[in-house]
mmCIF file of C-alpha atoms in Angstrom:
data_model
loop_
_atom_site.group_PDB
_atom_site.id
_atom_site.type_symbol
_atom_site.label_atom_id
_atom_site.label_comp_id
_atom_site.label_asym_id
_atom_site.label_seq_id
_atom_site.Cartn_x
_atom_site.Cartn_y
_atom_site.Cartn_z
ATOM 1 C CA MET U 861 36.709 22.761 34.053
ATOM 2 C CA SER U 862 36.907 20.071 34.964
ATOM 3 C CA LYS U 863 35.994 16.113 33.745
ATOM 4 C CA ASP U 864 33.803 15.422 36.420
ATOM 5 C CA ASP U 865 32.388 18.909 36.259
ATOM 6 C CA GLY U 866 30.273 17.088 33.751
ATOM 7 C CA PHE U 867 26.173 17.959 33.212
ATOM 8 C CA PRO U 868 23.510 16.894 34.383
ATOM 9 C CA GLY U 869 21.445 14.404 32.592
ATOM 10 C CA ALA U 870 24.078 14.474 29.380
ATOM 11 C CA VAL U 871 25.133 10.831 28.733
ATOM 12 C CA GLY U 872 28.279 10.635 25.686
ATOM 13 C CA LEU U 873 28.942 14.601 26.869
ATOM 14 C CA HIS U 874 33.239 14.879 27.400
ATOM 15 C CA LEU U 875 35.143 17.709 28.747
ATOM 16 C CA ALA U 876 38.895 18.061 28.140
ATOM 17 C CA GLU U 877 40.506 19.239 31.441
ATOM 18 C CA GLY U 878 40.924 22.721 32.425
ATOM 19 C CA VAL U 879 39.005 24.261 29.437
ATOM 20 C CA PRO U 880 36.202 26.600 30.013
ATOM 21 C CA LEU U 881 33.363 26.687 27.622
ATOM 22 C CA LEU U 882 33.922 28.684 24.786
ATOM 23 C CA HIS U 883 29.685 28.666 23.974
ATOM 24 C CA PRO U 884 28.420 28.145 27.354
ATOM 25 C CA GLU U 885 24.819 28.158 25.422
ATOM 26 C CA GLU U 886 24.898 26.375 22.598
ATOM 27 C CA GLN U 887 27.217 23.264 24.256
ATOM 28 C CA VAL U 888 24.341 22.752 27.575
ATOM 29 C CA PHE U 889 21.581 22.713 25.417
ATOM 30 C CA ALA U 890 23.566 20.075 22.537
ATOM 31 C CA ALA U 891 23.822 18.463 26.157
ATOM 32 C CA MET U 892 20.039 18.404 27.099
ATOM 33 C CA LEU U 893 18.926 16.703 23.915
ATOM 34 C CA GLU U 894 21.671 14.672 24.204
ATOM 35 C CA GLY U 895 20.409 13.105 26.705
ATOM 36 C CA TRP U 896 16.746 13.572 25.895
ATOM 37 C CA ARG U 897 17.993 10.949 22.519
ATOM 38 C CA ASN U 898 19.479 8.333 25.051
ATOM 39 C CA GLN U 899 16.633 8.756 27.715
ATOM 40 C CA GLN U 900 14.184 7.757 24.219
ATOM 41 C CA LEU U 901 16.326 4.927 23.695
ATOM 42 C CA ALA U 902 15.840 3.832 27.216
ATOM 43 C CA ARG U 903 12.395 4.056 26.398
ATOM 44 C CA ASN U 904 12.200 1.166 23.321
ATOM 45 C CA LEU U 905 11.184 3.691 21.074
ATOM 46 C CA ALA U 906 12.507 3.662 17.311
ATOM 47 C CA HIS U 907 15.848 5.634 16.380
ATOM 48 C CA SER U 908 13.564 7.172 13.650
ATOM 49 C CA THR U 909 11.071 8.192 15.973
ATOM 50 C CA VAL U 910 13.760 9.952 18.416
ATOM 51 C CA GLU U 911 15.394 12.035 15.176
ATOM 52 C CA ALA U 912 11.685 13.897 14.107
ATOM 53 C CA GLN U 913 11.634 14.786 17.291
ATOM 54 C CA LEU U 914 14.822 16.498 17.764
ATOM 55 C CA ARG U 915 14.805 18.006 14.719
ATOM 56 C CA GLN U 916 11.175 19.671 15.701
ATOM 57 C CA VAL U 917 12.350 19.994 19.350
ATOM 58 C CA ARG U 918 15.730 22.134 16.860
ATOM 59 C CA ARG U 919 13.100 23.544 14.536
ATOM 60 C CA PHE U 920 11.188 25.323 17.815
ATOM 61 C CA PHE U 921 14.450 25.996 18.857
ATOM 62 C CA ALA U 922 15.359 28.100 15.369
ATOM 63 C CA HIS U 923 12.381 29.545 16.196
ATOM 64 C CA SER U 924 11.975 31.045 19.201
ATOM 65 C CA GLY U 925 15.755 32.301 18.679
ATOM 66 C CA GLU U 926 15.747 31.426 22.141
ATOM 67 C CA TYR U 927 17.900 28.857 24.455
ATOM 68 C CA PRO U 928 15.405 25.980 26.439
ATOM 69 C CA TRP U 929 15.754 28.128 29.290
ATOM 70 C CA CYS U 930 14.196 30.864 27.947
ATOM 71 C CA TRP U 931 10.947 29.809 27.068
ATOM 72 C CA MET U 932 7.976 30.619 27.808
ATOM 73 C CA PRO U 933 4.496 29.784 26.165
ATOM 74 C CA GLN U 934 3.602 32.029 24.666
ATOM 75 C CA LEU U 935 6.846 31.477 22.338
ATOM 76 C CA ALA U 936 5.335 27.508 21.852
ATOM 77 C CA ASP U 937 1.727 29.725 20.878
ATOM 78 C CA GLU U 938 3.189 32.278 17.789
ATOM 79 C CA TRP U 939 5.051 28.763 16.637
ATOM 80 C CA PHE U 940 1.939 26.498 15.980
ATOM 81 C CA ALA U 941 0.522 30.270 14.419
ATOM 82 C CA ASP U 942 2.877 30.402 11.947
ATOM 83 C CA LEU U 943 1.738 26.340 11.121
ATOM 84 C CA ARG U 944 -0.780 26.480 10.635
ATOM 85 C CA SER U 945 -1.690 29.715 8.925
ATOM 86 C CA LEU U 946 1.549 30.244 6.942
ATOM 87 C CA ASN U 947 2.679 26.741 6.718
ATOM 88 C CA HIS U 948 -0.854 25.296 6.575
ATOM 89 C CA VAL U 949 0.602 22.208 8.128
ATOM 90 C CA ALA U 950 -2.354 19.244 9.420
ATOM 91 C CA THR U 951 -4.271 19.398 12.680
ATOM 92 C CA SER U 952 -2.114 16.239 13.120
ATOM 93 C CA THR U 953 1.696 17.834 12.844
ATOM 94 C CA VAL U 954 0.944 20.203 15.074
ATOM 95 C CA ARG U 955 -0.277 17.937 17.726
ATOM 96 C CA GLY U 956 2.356 15.779 16.784
ATOM 97 C CA TYR U 957 4.997 19.177 17.813
ATOM 98 C CA GLN U 958 3.346 19.925 21.085
ATOM 99 C CA GLY U 959 4.367 15.642 21.466
ATOM 100 C CA SER U 960 7.475 16.667 21.550
ATOM 101 C CA LEU U 961 8.231 19.891 22.783
ATOM 102 C CA ARG U 962 5.781 18.605 25.847
ATOM 103 C CA GLY U 963 8.439 15.449 25.962
ATOM 104 C CA PHE U 964 11.211 16.959 25.694
ATOM 105 C CA CYS U 965 10.193 19.997 28.592
ATOM 106 C CA SER U 966 9.228 17.086 30.708
ATOM 107 C CA PHE U 967 12.877 15.987 29.787
ATOM 108 C CA ILE U 968 14.829 19.199 31.311
ATOM 109 C CA THR U 969 12.159 20.192 34.131
ATOM 110 C CA ASP U 970 12.700 16.365 35.852
ATOM 111 C CA PRO U 971 14.244 17.110 38.927
ATOM 112 C CA ALA U 972 15.954 13.113 38.276
ATOM 113 C CA TYR U 973 17.951 15.076 35.204
ATOM 114 C CA GLY U 974 18.981 18.060 37.461
ATOM 115 C CA TRP U 975 18.877 20.554 34.170
ATOM 116 C CA ALA U 976 16.406 22.913 36.111
ATOM 117 C CA ALA U 977 18.849 23.941 38.848
ATOM 118 C CA GLU U 978 21.605 23.729 36.202
ATOM 119 C CA CYS U 979 20.254 26.571 34.085
ATOM 120 C CA GLU U 980 19.637 27.889 37.610
ATOM 121 C CA ARG U 981 23.150 28.058 38.369
ATOM 122 C CA ARG U 982 24.748 29.325 35.200
ATOM 123 C CA PHE U 983 22.022 31.018 33.545
ATOM 124 C CA GLY U 984 19.587 32.126 36.364
ATOM 125 C CA THR U 985 16.900 31.657 35.012
ATOM 126 C CA HIS U 986 15.812 27.594 34.868
ATOM 127 C CA PRO U 987 13.169 25.923 32.025
ATOM 128 C CA VAL U 988 8.921 25.851 31.604
ATOM 129 C CA GLN U 989 6.970 23.115 30.916
ATOM 130 C CA VAL U 990 5.869 25.243 27.285
ATOM 131 C CA ILE U 991 2.427 23.328 26.223
ATOM 132 C CA ASN U 992 -0.220 22.318 28.899
ATOM 133 C CA GLU U 993 -3.717 22.226 29.285
ATOM 134 C CA SER U 994 -5.072 25.435 28.255
ATOM 135 C CA ASN U 995 -2.533 25.868 25.103
ATOM 136 C CA ALA U 996 -2.769 22.099 24.161
ATOM 137 C CA ALA U 997 -4.076 20.557 20.729
ATOM 138 C CA THR U 998 -7.185 18.177 22.009
ATOM 139 C CA HIS U 999 -7.233 15.158 20.198
ATOM 140 C CA VAL U 1000 -11.583 14.607 19.961
ATOM 141 C CA ALA U 1001 -11.698 13.064 16.303
ATOM 142 C CA ASP U 1002 -11.611 8.960 16.018
ATOM 143 C CA SER U 1003 -10.147 10.506 12.943
ATOM 144 C CA GLU U 1004 -7.830 13.303 11.376
ATOM 145 C CA ALA U 1005 -7.091 12.640 7.808
ATOM 146 C CA GLU U 1006 -8.178 14.677 4.896
ATOM 147 C CA PRO U 1007 -11.515 14.817 4.351
ATOM 148 C CA THR U 1008 -10.739 14.426 0.583
ATOM 149 C CA ARG U 1009 -8.239 11.907 1.707
ATOM 150 C CA ARG U 1010 -11.033 8.557 0.036
ATOM 151 C CA ALA U 1011 -10.981 5.174 -1.155
ATOM 152 C CA PHE U 1012 -9.730 4.080 -5.391
ATOM 153 C CA THR U 1013 -13.542 3.423 -7.103
ATOM 154 C CA ARG U 1014 -12.884 -0.062 -9.293
ATOM 155 C CA GLU U 1015 -13.193 2.173 -12.414
ATOM 156 C CA GLU U 1016 -10.149 4.710 -10.959
ATOM 157 C CA LEU U 1017 -8.441 1.878 -9.982
ATOM 158 C CA GLN U 1018 -9.124 -0.704 -13.197
ATOM 159 C CA ALA U 1019 -7.413 2.790 -15.013
ATOM 160 C CA LEU U 1020 -4.981 2.923 -12.336
ATOM 161 C CA PHE U 1021 -3.090 -0.328 -13.475
ATOM 162 C CA ASP U 1022 -5.157 -0.730 -17.741
ATOM 163 C CA TYR U 1023 -2.468 2.422 -17.960
ATOM 164 C CA ALA U 1024 0.422 1.433 -15.673
ATOM 165 C CA ASP U 1025 0.527 -1.752 -18.164
ATOM 166 C CA GLU U 1026 0.047 0.578 -20.960
ATOM 167 C CA GLU U 1027 3.903 2.304 -20.101
ATOM 168 C CA ILE U 1028 5.412 -0.876 -19.280
ATOM 169 C CA ALA U 1029 4.485 -1.708 -22.727
ATOM 170 C CA ARG U 1030 6.182 1.062 -24.681
ATOM 171 C CA LYS U 1031 8.453 1.836 -22.736
ATOM 172 C CA ARG U 1032 9.539 -1.875 -22.851
ATOM 173 C CA ALA U 1033 9.059 -1.911 -27.702
ATOM 174 C CA ALA U 1034 10.833 1.394 -26.960
ATOM 175 C CA GLY U 1035 13.550 -0.944 -26.601
ATOM 176 C CA ARG U 1036 14.317 1.467 -23.058
ATOM 177 C CA LYS U 1037 15.826 0.224 -19.841
ATOM 178 C CA GLY U 1038 12.985 1.955 -17.793
ATOM 179 C CA TRP U 1039 10.069 -1.043 -17.769
ATOM 180 C CA LEU U 1040 12.084 -2.729 -15.069
ATOM 181 C CA PRO U 1041 11.389 -0.363 -13.087
ATOM 182 C CA ALA U 1042 7.627 1.085 -14.324
ATOM 183 C CA PHE U 1043 6.709 -3.434 -13.739
ATOM 184 C CA ARG U 1044 8.315 -2.855 -10.894
ATOM 185 C CA ASP U 1045 6.015 -0.730 -9.213
ATOM 186 C CA VAL U 1046 2.341 -1.365 -10.848
ATOM 187 C CA THR U 1047 3.559 -4.643 -9.499
ATOM 188 C CA THR U 1048 3.958 -3.011 -6.210
ATOM 189 C CA PHE U 1049 1.398 -1.251 -6.072
ATOM 190 C CA LYS U 1050 -1.694 -4.305 -6.624
ATOM 191 C CA VAL U 1051 0.411 -5.930 -4.015
ATOM 192 C CA ALA U 1052 -0.261 -3.330 -1.940
ATOM 193 C CA TYR U 1053 -4.522 -2.978 -3.085
ATOM 194 C CA GLY U 1054 -4.262 -6.740 -2.977
ATOM 195 C CA PHE U 1055 -3.523 -7.921 0.485
ATOM 196 C CA GLY U 1056 -4.964 -4.464 2.184
ATOM 197 C CA LEU U 1057 -0.999 -3.305 2.584
ATOM 198 C CA ARG U 1058 -0.072 -0.225 4.476
ATOM 199 C CA ARG U 1059 3.408 2.062 2.165
ATOM 200 C CA ASN U 1060 5.981 0.667 4.561
ATOM 201 C CA GLU U 1061 5.071 -3.251 4.897
ATOM 202 C CA THR U 1062 4.825 -2.964 0.499
ATOM 203 C CA ARG U 1063 8.534 -2.043 1.241
ATOM 204 C CA MET U 1064 9.946 -4.492 3.214
ATOM 205 C CA LEU U 1065 8.546 -7.582 1.496
ATOM 206 C CA ASP U 1066 11.079 -10.047 0.629
ATOM 207 C CA VAL U 1067 10.265 -13.101 -1.223
ATOM 208 C CA ALA U 1068 11.030 -15.389 1.161
ATOM 209 C CA ASP U 1069 7.812 -13.449 3.124
ATOM 210 C CA PHE U 1070 4.280 -15.718 0.908
ATOM 211 C CA GLY U 1071 3.839 -19.070 2.007
ATOM 212 C CA ARG U 1072 1.028 -21.503 0.862
ATOM 213 C CA ASN U 1073 -2.421 -21.328 2.609
ATOM 214 C CA PRO U 1074 -4.301 -24.684 3.011
ATOM 215 C CA HIS U 1075 -7.822 -23.869 2.229
ATOM 216 C CA GLY U 1076 -6.762 -21.829 -0.654
ATOM 217 C CA ARG U 1077 -4.820 -24.184 -3.004
ATOM 218 C CA GLU U 1078 -6.033 -22.170 -6.198
ATOM 219 C CA PHE U 1079 -3.747 -19.241 -4.580
ATOM 220 C CA GLY U 1080 -0.265 -21.506 -4.613
ATOM 221 C CA GLU U 1081 2.535 -20.560 -3.052
ATOM 222 C CA TYR U 1082 1.021 -16.590 -2.648
ATOM 223 C CA GLY U 1083 -2.170 -17.838 -0.206
ATOM 224 C CA VAL U 1084 -0.362 -15.844 2.864
ATOM 225 C CA CYS U 1085 1.306 -12.900 3.181
ATOM 226 C CA PHE U 1086 3.488 -12.927 6.247
ATOM 227 C CA VAL U 1087 3.859 -9.064 7.190
ATOM 228 C CA ARG U 1088 6.577 -8.066 9.607
ATOM 229 C CA TYR U 1089 6.784 -4.668 9.651
ATOM 230 C CA GLY U 1090 3.019 -3.947 10.956
ATOM 231 C CA LYS U 1091 2.814 -0.257 12.717
ATOM 232 C CA ALA U 1092 4.154 -0.711 15.444
ATOM 233 C CA LYS U 1093 2.890 0.915 18.642
ATOM 234 C CA LYS U 1094 5.324 3.183 20.476
ATOM 235 C CA GLY U 1095 8.263 1.481 21.980
ATOM 236 C CA SER U 1096 7.128 -1.821 20.519
ATOM 237 C CA PRO U 1097 8.846 -4.041 17.602
ATOM 238 C CA PRO U 1098 6.917 -3.526 14.632
ATOM 239 C CA LYS U 1099 3.930 -5.674 14.830
ATOM 240 C CA ARG U 1100 3.279 -9.473 12.415
ATOM 241 C CA ARG U 1101 0.072 -10.389 10.525
ATOM 242 C CA SER U 1102 -0.576 -12.846 8.171
ATOM 243 C CA VAL U 1103 -2.786 -11.766 5.142
ATOM 244 C CA LEU U 1104 -4.440 -14.154 3.608
ATOM 245 C CA CYS U 1105 -4.844 -14.244 -0.476
ATOM 246 C CA VAL U 1106 -8.988 -13.150 -1.839
ATOM 247 C CA TRP U 1107 -8.260 -12.403 -4.825
ATOM 248 C CA GLU U 1108 -6.569 -15.049 -7.309
ATOM 249 C CA TRP U 1109 -5.345 -12.681 -9.976
ATOM 250 C CA VAL U 1110 -3.504 -11.343 -7.035
ATOM 251 C CA ALA U 1111 -1.236 -14.461 -6.612
ATOM 252 C CA GLU U 1112 -0.739 -14.337 -10.368
ATOM 253 C CA VAL U 1113 0.396 -10.741 -10.455
ATOM 254 C CA LEU U 1114 2.333 -11.637 -7.613
ATOM 255 C CA GLU U 1115 4.492 -15.347 -10.033
ATOM 256 C CA GLN U 1116 5.018 -13.640 -12.394
ATOM 257 C CA TRP U 1117 7.427 -11.148 -10.967
ATOM 258 C CA VAL U 1118 8.363 -12.777 -8.677
ATOM 259 C CA THR U 1119 9.650 -15.656 -11.903
ATOM 260 C CA GLU U 1120 10.220 -14.019 -14.735
ATOM 261 C CA VAL U 1121 10.576 -10.249 -13.954
ATOM 262 C CA ARG U 1122 12.113 -9.919 -10.700
ATOM 263 C CA PRO U 1123 15.779 -12.011 -12.120
ATOM 264 C CA LEU U 1124 16.318 -9.617 -14.966
ATOM 265 C CA LEU U 1125 17.249 -6.722 -12.397
ATOM 266 C CA GLY U 1126 20.004 -9.141 -11.800
ATOM 267 C CA ARG U 1127 20.350 -8.577 -8.363
ATOM 268 C CA ASP U 1128 19.971 -12.462 -6.987
ATOM 269 C CA ASN U 1129 21.467 -12.591 -3.258
ATOM 270 C CA ASN U 1130 19.245 -9.353 -2.184
ATOM 271 C CA PRO U 1131 15.934 -10.932 -0.896
ATOM 272 C CA ALA U 1132 14.015 -7.805 -1.188
ATOM 273 C CA LEU U 1133 11.205 -8.732 -3.047
ATOM 274 C CA TRP U 1134 11.232 -5.057 -4.524
ATOM 275 C CA PRO U 1135 15.159 -4.491 -4.744
ATOM 276 C CA SER U 1136 16.405 -1.478 -6.368
ATOM 277 C CA GLU U 1137 18.506 -0.299 -8.751
ATOM 278 C CA ARG U 1138 21.088 1.994 -6.452
ATOM 279 C CA ALA U 1139 20.008 0.072 -3.331
ATOM 280 C CA PRO U 1140 19.104 -3.163 -1.660
ATOM 281 C CA ARG U 1141 15.139 -1.880 -1.481
ATOM 282 C CA ILE U 1142 12.659 0.550 -3.258
ATOM 283 C CA ALA U 1143 11.851 3.353 -1.522
ATOM 284 C CA ASN U 1144 8.930 5.083 -0.493
ATOM 285 C CA LYS U 1145 9.279 8.487 -2.631
ATOM 286 C CA GLN U 1146 9.814 6.770 -5.613
ATOM 287 C CA LEU U 1147 6.379 4.792 -4.973
ATOM 288 C CA ASN U 1148 4.824 8.158 -4.006
ATOM 289 C CA ARG U 1149 6.293 9.572 -7.476
ATOM 290 C CA ARG U 1150 5.323 7.069 -9.345
ATOM 291 C CA LEU U 1151 1.464 6.362 -8.196
ATOM 292 C CA ALA U 1152 1.044 10.789 -8.347
ATOM 293 C CA ALA U 1153 2.341 10.576 -12.473
ATOM 294 C CA TYR U 1154 0.224 8.382 -12.903
ATOM 295 C CA ARG U 1155 -3.160 9.636 -11.489
ATOM 296 C CA ASP U 1156 -2.049 12.838 -12.411
ATOM 297 C CA ALA U 1157 -1.691 11.458 -15.940
ATOM 298 C CA LEU U 1158 -5.138 10.462 -15.721
ATOM 299 C CA GLY U 1159 -6.361 13.626 -14.583
ATOM 300 C CA MET U 1160 -7.438 11.422 -11.092
ATOM 301 C CA ASP U 1161 -8.486 13.528 -8.367
ATOM 302 C CA PRO U 1162 -4.576 14.375 -6.510
ATOM 303 C CA ALA U 1163 -5.869 13.058 -3.270
ATOM 304 C CA LEU U 1164 -5.626 10.292 -4.022
ATOM 305 C CA GLU U 1165 -2.639 8.341 -2.946
ATOM 306 C CA PHE U 1166 -0.799 5.685 -1.825
ATOM 307 C CA HIS U 1167 -2.586 5.032 1.891
ATOM 308 C CA SER U 1168 -6.131 4.711 -1.251
ATOM 309 C CA LEU U 1169 -4.884 1.329 -2.196
ATOM 310 C CA ARG U 1170 -5.135 0.782 1.384
ATOM 311 C CA ARG U 1171 -8.772 2.597 2.421
ATOM 312 C CA SER U 1172 -9.841 0.291 -1.710
ATOM 313 C CA TYR U 1173 -9.179 -2.671 -0.364
ATOM 314 C CA VAL U 1174 -11.825 -2.470 2.929
ATOM 315 C CA THR U 1175 -13.736 -0.627 1.031
ATOM 316 C CA HIS U 1176 -14.005 -3.315 -2.023
ATOM 317 C CA LEU U 1177 -13.929 -6.343 0.754
ATOM 318 C CA ILE U 1178 -16.986 -4.630 3.147
ATOM 319 C CA GLU U 1179 -18.592 -4.255 -0.693
ATOM 320 C CA ASP U 1180 -17.834 -7.395 -1.698
ATOM 321 C CA GLY U 1181 -20.149 -9.164 1.304
ATOM 322 C CA PHE U 1182 -17.404 -9.998 3.434
ATOM 323 C CA ASP U 1183 -17.709 -10.485 7.060
ATOM 324 C CA ALA U 1184 -16.423 -6.504 9.604
ATOM 325 C CA ARG U 1185 -14.319 -8.916 11.598
ATOM 326 C CA PHE U 1186 -12.499 -10.910 8.740
ATOM 327 C CA VAL U 1187 -11.491 -7.228 6.980
ATOM 328 C CA GLN U 1188 -10.645 -7.049 10.455
ATOM 329 C CA GLU U 1189 -7.853 -9.482 10.827
ATOM 330 C CA GLN U 1190 -6.552 -8.231 7.156
ATOM 331 C CA VAL U 1191 -6.208 -4.899 7.889
ATOM 332 C CA GLY U 1192 -3.629 -5.216 11.354
ATOM 333 C CA HIS U 1193 -6.398 -3.586 13.537
ATOM 334 C CA ASP U 1194 -6.969 -3.846 17.202
ATOM 335 C CA HIS U 1195 -10.178 -1.679 16.955
ATOM 336 C CA ALA U 1196 -13.616 -2.113 13.825
ATOM 337 C CA SER U 1197 -14.007 1.574 15.128
ATOM 338 C CA THR U 1198 -11.017 2.057 12.475
ATOM 339 C CA THR U 1199 -12.237 -0.653 10.514
ATOM 340 C CA SER U 1200 -14.951 1.171 9.136
ATOM 341 C CA ILE U 1201 -13.214 5.123 9.274
ATOM 342 C CA TYR U 1202 -11.478 3.267 6.434
ATOM 343 C CA THR U 1203 -14.263 2.433 4.821
ATOM 344 C CA CYS U 1204 -15.901 4.008 2.085
ATOM 345 C CA VAL U 1205 -18.667 2.658 0.325
ATOM 346 C CA SER U 1206 -20.715 3.507 -2.667
ATOM 347 C CA SER U 1207 -23.971 5.116 -2.969
ATOM 348 C CA ASP U 1208 -24.413 2.087 -5.028
ATOM 349 C CA TYR U 1209 -23.624 -0.375 -1.746
ATOM 350 C CA ARG U 1210 -26.339 1.530 0.005
ATOM 351 C CA THR U 1211 -28.657 1.664 -1.730
ATOM 352 C CA ARG U 1212 -28.712 -2.296 -2.109
ATOM 353 C CA THR U 1213 -28.279 -2.858 0.896
ATOM 354 C CA LEU U 1214 -31.229 -1.145 2.793
ATOM 355 C CA ARG U 1215 -33.529 -2.831 -0.264
ATOM 356 C CA ARG U 1216 -32.295 -6.446 0.893
ATOM 357 C CA ALA U 1217 -33.224 -4.925 4.159
ATOM 358 C CA LEU U 1218 -36.540 -3.609 3.618
ATOM 359 C CA ASP U 1219 -37.275 -6.898 1.335
ATOM 360 C CA ALA U 1220 -36.249 -9.308 4.338
ATOM 361 C CA THR U 1221 -38.840 -6.893 6.337
ATOM 362 C CA ILE U 1222 -41.231 -7.185 4.110
ATOM 363 C CA ASP U 1223 -41.379 -11.077 3.656
ATOM 364 C CA GLU U 1224 -40.849 -11.174 7.205
ATOM 365 C CA ALA U 1225 -44.175 -9.376 8.177
ATOM 366 C CA LEU U 1226 -45.479 -11.040 5.971
ATOM 367 C CA GLY U 1227 -45.277 -14.813 6.351
ATOM 368 C CA PRO U 1228 -44.531 -17.941 3.867
ATOM 369 C CA GLY U 1229 -46.662 -17.522 0.753
ATOM 370 C CA LYS U 1230 -47.971 -14.419 2.112
ATOM 371 C CA GLY U 1231 -46.100 -12.610 -0.375
ATOM 372 C CA ALA U 1232 -47.190 -14.515 -3.653
#
């Protein structure tokens, strides 16, 4: 085969001149995936997003046992039925997988890339779109999180932090090196809660990502947290925002970590706030495991996870009387409705709010001096 006789839409596919295709199906499929990968990168999608979508398409290929030019909607229906009934994946996961499959099929059926004509010539058939209006999962709810997901109560949060602190003291008293990673991890939890951060926002913090708040001098060098790796919109870089410190204890925890404990890890040239023993930064999996271990040791609800710290931050600020718009800006939500989804106020807070409203209504109806 001539080196000039390449596949349409395939970027970076190189075939030796005069060498026939030994496995045309495999090579064409590989070229399709490579072309789609480059198309997604051209749309400014993150490398992690692109690789995840490629994995999902490969998973469907492995399940169906057919190449894309033989795919039919029925094969997609069978796969998603198995995912839901056997693997019990979340509805949002199903919709994400369908989005990946729809995007790949749109690419290989687009006349601009010529894959349909190439498949017709080589295999006598052509690819079709397997995700359509009749079998696509709809997104009708503002939130698709599992109903078990919730915020920590104040009592649960205090118990978690107390237990973690006791573990540090126990390991340190026993002369074990594990007290330093344990100290780091619980400080990570406290800072994530104290600033209402997502997991990756917390993990990617550097020591330099804090500054003074001229209107909150009591917080010292930790009055503002500059988030540089916020949740990105599709095709956009990570979203930046600044979060103001609202509780003095958070600044105290950070100062102790940065000035007293972090230097003991011996990573002076590492800018990361949370360095790991074997890597520049702590891994998300490590944070998940540590939190789950403490939660399970205390017999807490298994639904409580790292993101519950962020839900707790929103909830507790609202319960403490902070303005809803301020809370929305702190956590970086574009819409107030998103912030409201995170709010899990207690029944006691609601009854107190109702009591204040009823008392105000009665006082207004009676007028000055009439309620005496």
